[in-house]
CSV table of C-alpha atoms in Angstrom, one decimal:
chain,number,residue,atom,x,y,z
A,1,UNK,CA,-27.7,-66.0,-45.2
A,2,UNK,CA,-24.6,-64.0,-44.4
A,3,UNK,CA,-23.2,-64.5,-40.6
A,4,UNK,CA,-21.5,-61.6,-38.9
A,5,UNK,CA,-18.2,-63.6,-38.5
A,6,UNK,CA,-16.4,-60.6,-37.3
A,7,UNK,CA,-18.3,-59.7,-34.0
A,8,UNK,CA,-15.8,-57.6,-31.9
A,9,UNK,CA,-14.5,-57.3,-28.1
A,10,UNK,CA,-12.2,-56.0,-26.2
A,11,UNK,CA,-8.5,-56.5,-27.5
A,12,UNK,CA,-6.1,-59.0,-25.8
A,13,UNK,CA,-2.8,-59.7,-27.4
A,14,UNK,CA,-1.3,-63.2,-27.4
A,15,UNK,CA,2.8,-63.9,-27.1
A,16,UNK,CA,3.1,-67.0,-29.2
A,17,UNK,CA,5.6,-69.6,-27.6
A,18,UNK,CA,8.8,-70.7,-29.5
A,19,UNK,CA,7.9,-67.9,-32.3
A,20,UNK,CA,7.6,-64.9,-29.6
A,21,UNK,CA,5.4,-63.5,-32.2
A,22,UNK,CA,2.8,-61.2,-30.8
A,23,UNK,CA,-0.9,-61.7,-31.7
A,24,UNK,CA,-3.2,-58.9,-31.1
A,25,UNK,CA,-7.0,-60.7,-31.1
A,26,UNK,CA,-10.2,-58.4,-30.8
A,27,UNK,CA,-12.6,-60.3,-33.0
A,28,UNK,CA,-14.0,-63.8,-32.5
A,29,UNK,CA,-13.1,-64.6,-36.4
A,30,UNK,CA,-9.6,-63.8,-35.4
A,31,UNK,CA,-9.5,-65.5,-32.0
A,32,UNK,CA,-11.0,-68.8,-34.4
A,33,UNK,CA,-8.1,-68.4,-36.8
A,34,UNK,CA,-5.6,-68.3,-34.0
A,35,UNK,CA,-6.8,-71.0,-32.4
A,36,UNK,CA,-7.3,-73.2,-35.5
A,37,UNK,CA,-4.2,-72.1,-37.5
A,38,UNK,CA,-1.6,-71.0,-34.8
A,39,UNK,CA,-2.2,-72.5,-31.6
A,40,UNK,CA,0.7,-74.6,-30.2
A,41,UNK,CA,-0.8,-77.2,-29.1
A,42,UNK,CA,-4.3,-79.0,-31.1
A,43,UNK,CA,-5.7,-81.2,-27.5
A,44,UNK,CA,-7.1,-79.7,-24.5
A,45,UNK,CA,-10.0,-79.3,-22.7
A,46,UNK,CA,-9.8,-75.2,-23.0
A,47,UNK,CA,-8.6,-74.9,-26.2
A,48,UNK,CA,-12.0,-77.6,-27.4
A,49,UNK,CA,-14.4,-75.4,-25.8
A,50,UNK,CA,-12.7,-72.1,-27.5
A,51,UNK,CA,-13.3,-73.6,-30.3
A,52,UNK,CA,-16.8,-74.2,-29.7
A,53,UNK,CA,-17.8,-70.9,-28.4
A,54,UNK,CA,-15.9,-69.2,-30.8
A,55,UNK,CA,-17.8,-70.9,-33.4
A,56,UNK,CA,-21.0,-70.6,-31.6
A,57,UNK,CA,-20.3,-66.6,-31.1
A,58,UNK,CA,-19.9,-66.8,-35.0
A,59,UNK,CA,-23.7,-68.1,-35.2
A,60,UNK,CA,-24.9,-65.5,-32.8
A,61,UNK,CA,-25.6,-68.4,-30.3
A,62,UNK,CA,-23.6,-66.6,-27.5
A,63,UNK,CA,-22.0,-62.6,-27.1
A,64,UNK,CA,-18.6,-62.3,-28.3
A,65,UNK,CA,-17.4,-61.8,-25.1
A,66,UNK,CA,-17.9,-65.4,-24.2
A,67,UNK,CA,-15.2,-66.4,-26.7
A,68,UNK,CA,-12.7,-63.5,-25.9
A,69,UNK,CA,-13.4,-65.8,-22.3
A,70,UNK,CA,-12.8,-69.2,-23.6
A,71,UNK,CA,-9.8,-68.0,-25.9
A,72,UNK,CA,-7.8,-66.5,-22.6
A,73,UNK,CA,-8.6,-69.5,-20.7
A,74,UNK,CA,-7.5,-71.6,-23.7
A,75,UNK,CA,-4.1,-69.8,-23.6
A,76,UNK,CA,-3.3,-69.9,-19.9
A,77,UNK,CA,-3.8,-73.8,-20.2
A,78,UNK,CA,-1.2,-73.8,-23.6
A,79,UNK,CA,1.1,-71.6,-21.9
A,80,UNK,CA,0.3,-68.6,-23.8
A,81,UNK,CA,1.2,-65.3,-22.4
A,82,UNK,CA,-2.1,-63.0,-22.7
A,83,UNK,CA,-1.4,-59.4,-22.2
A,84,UNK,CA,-4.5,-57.5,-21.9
């Protein structure tokens, strides 16, 4: 069975500390990636539960929205600028 790994929301776009690299995030597969590949720091109760919803938005378990949520709240608490 095939999941829907995309699953779109409204854009937000990240500025990366140290790198100042700009990260423009409207889908929770891309919010997942960012958050597993490129987050600055790997501990945190934010970033943890990002991860979780993100991955549970993946399964359909909870509306994409909810992990364009957990991902902003992940970066205020890393110190990620979120322009949105």
């Amino acid at each position: 069975m095939k999941r829907d790994t995309l699953r779109l929301f409204p854009a937000v776009t990240l500025v990366m500390e140290g790198t100042g690299e700009y990260r423009r995030i409207n889908s929770v597969q891309a919010a997942t990636e960012t958050l597993l590949e490129h987050w600055p720091i790997d501990d945190g109760e934010e970033y943890l539960t990002a991860i979780k919803v993100c991955l549970d938005a993946m399964m359909g378990v909870v509306h994409p929205d909810a992990a364009r949520e957990a991902l902003i709240k992940a970066a205020t608490e890393a110190g990620v600028s979120v322009m949105q």
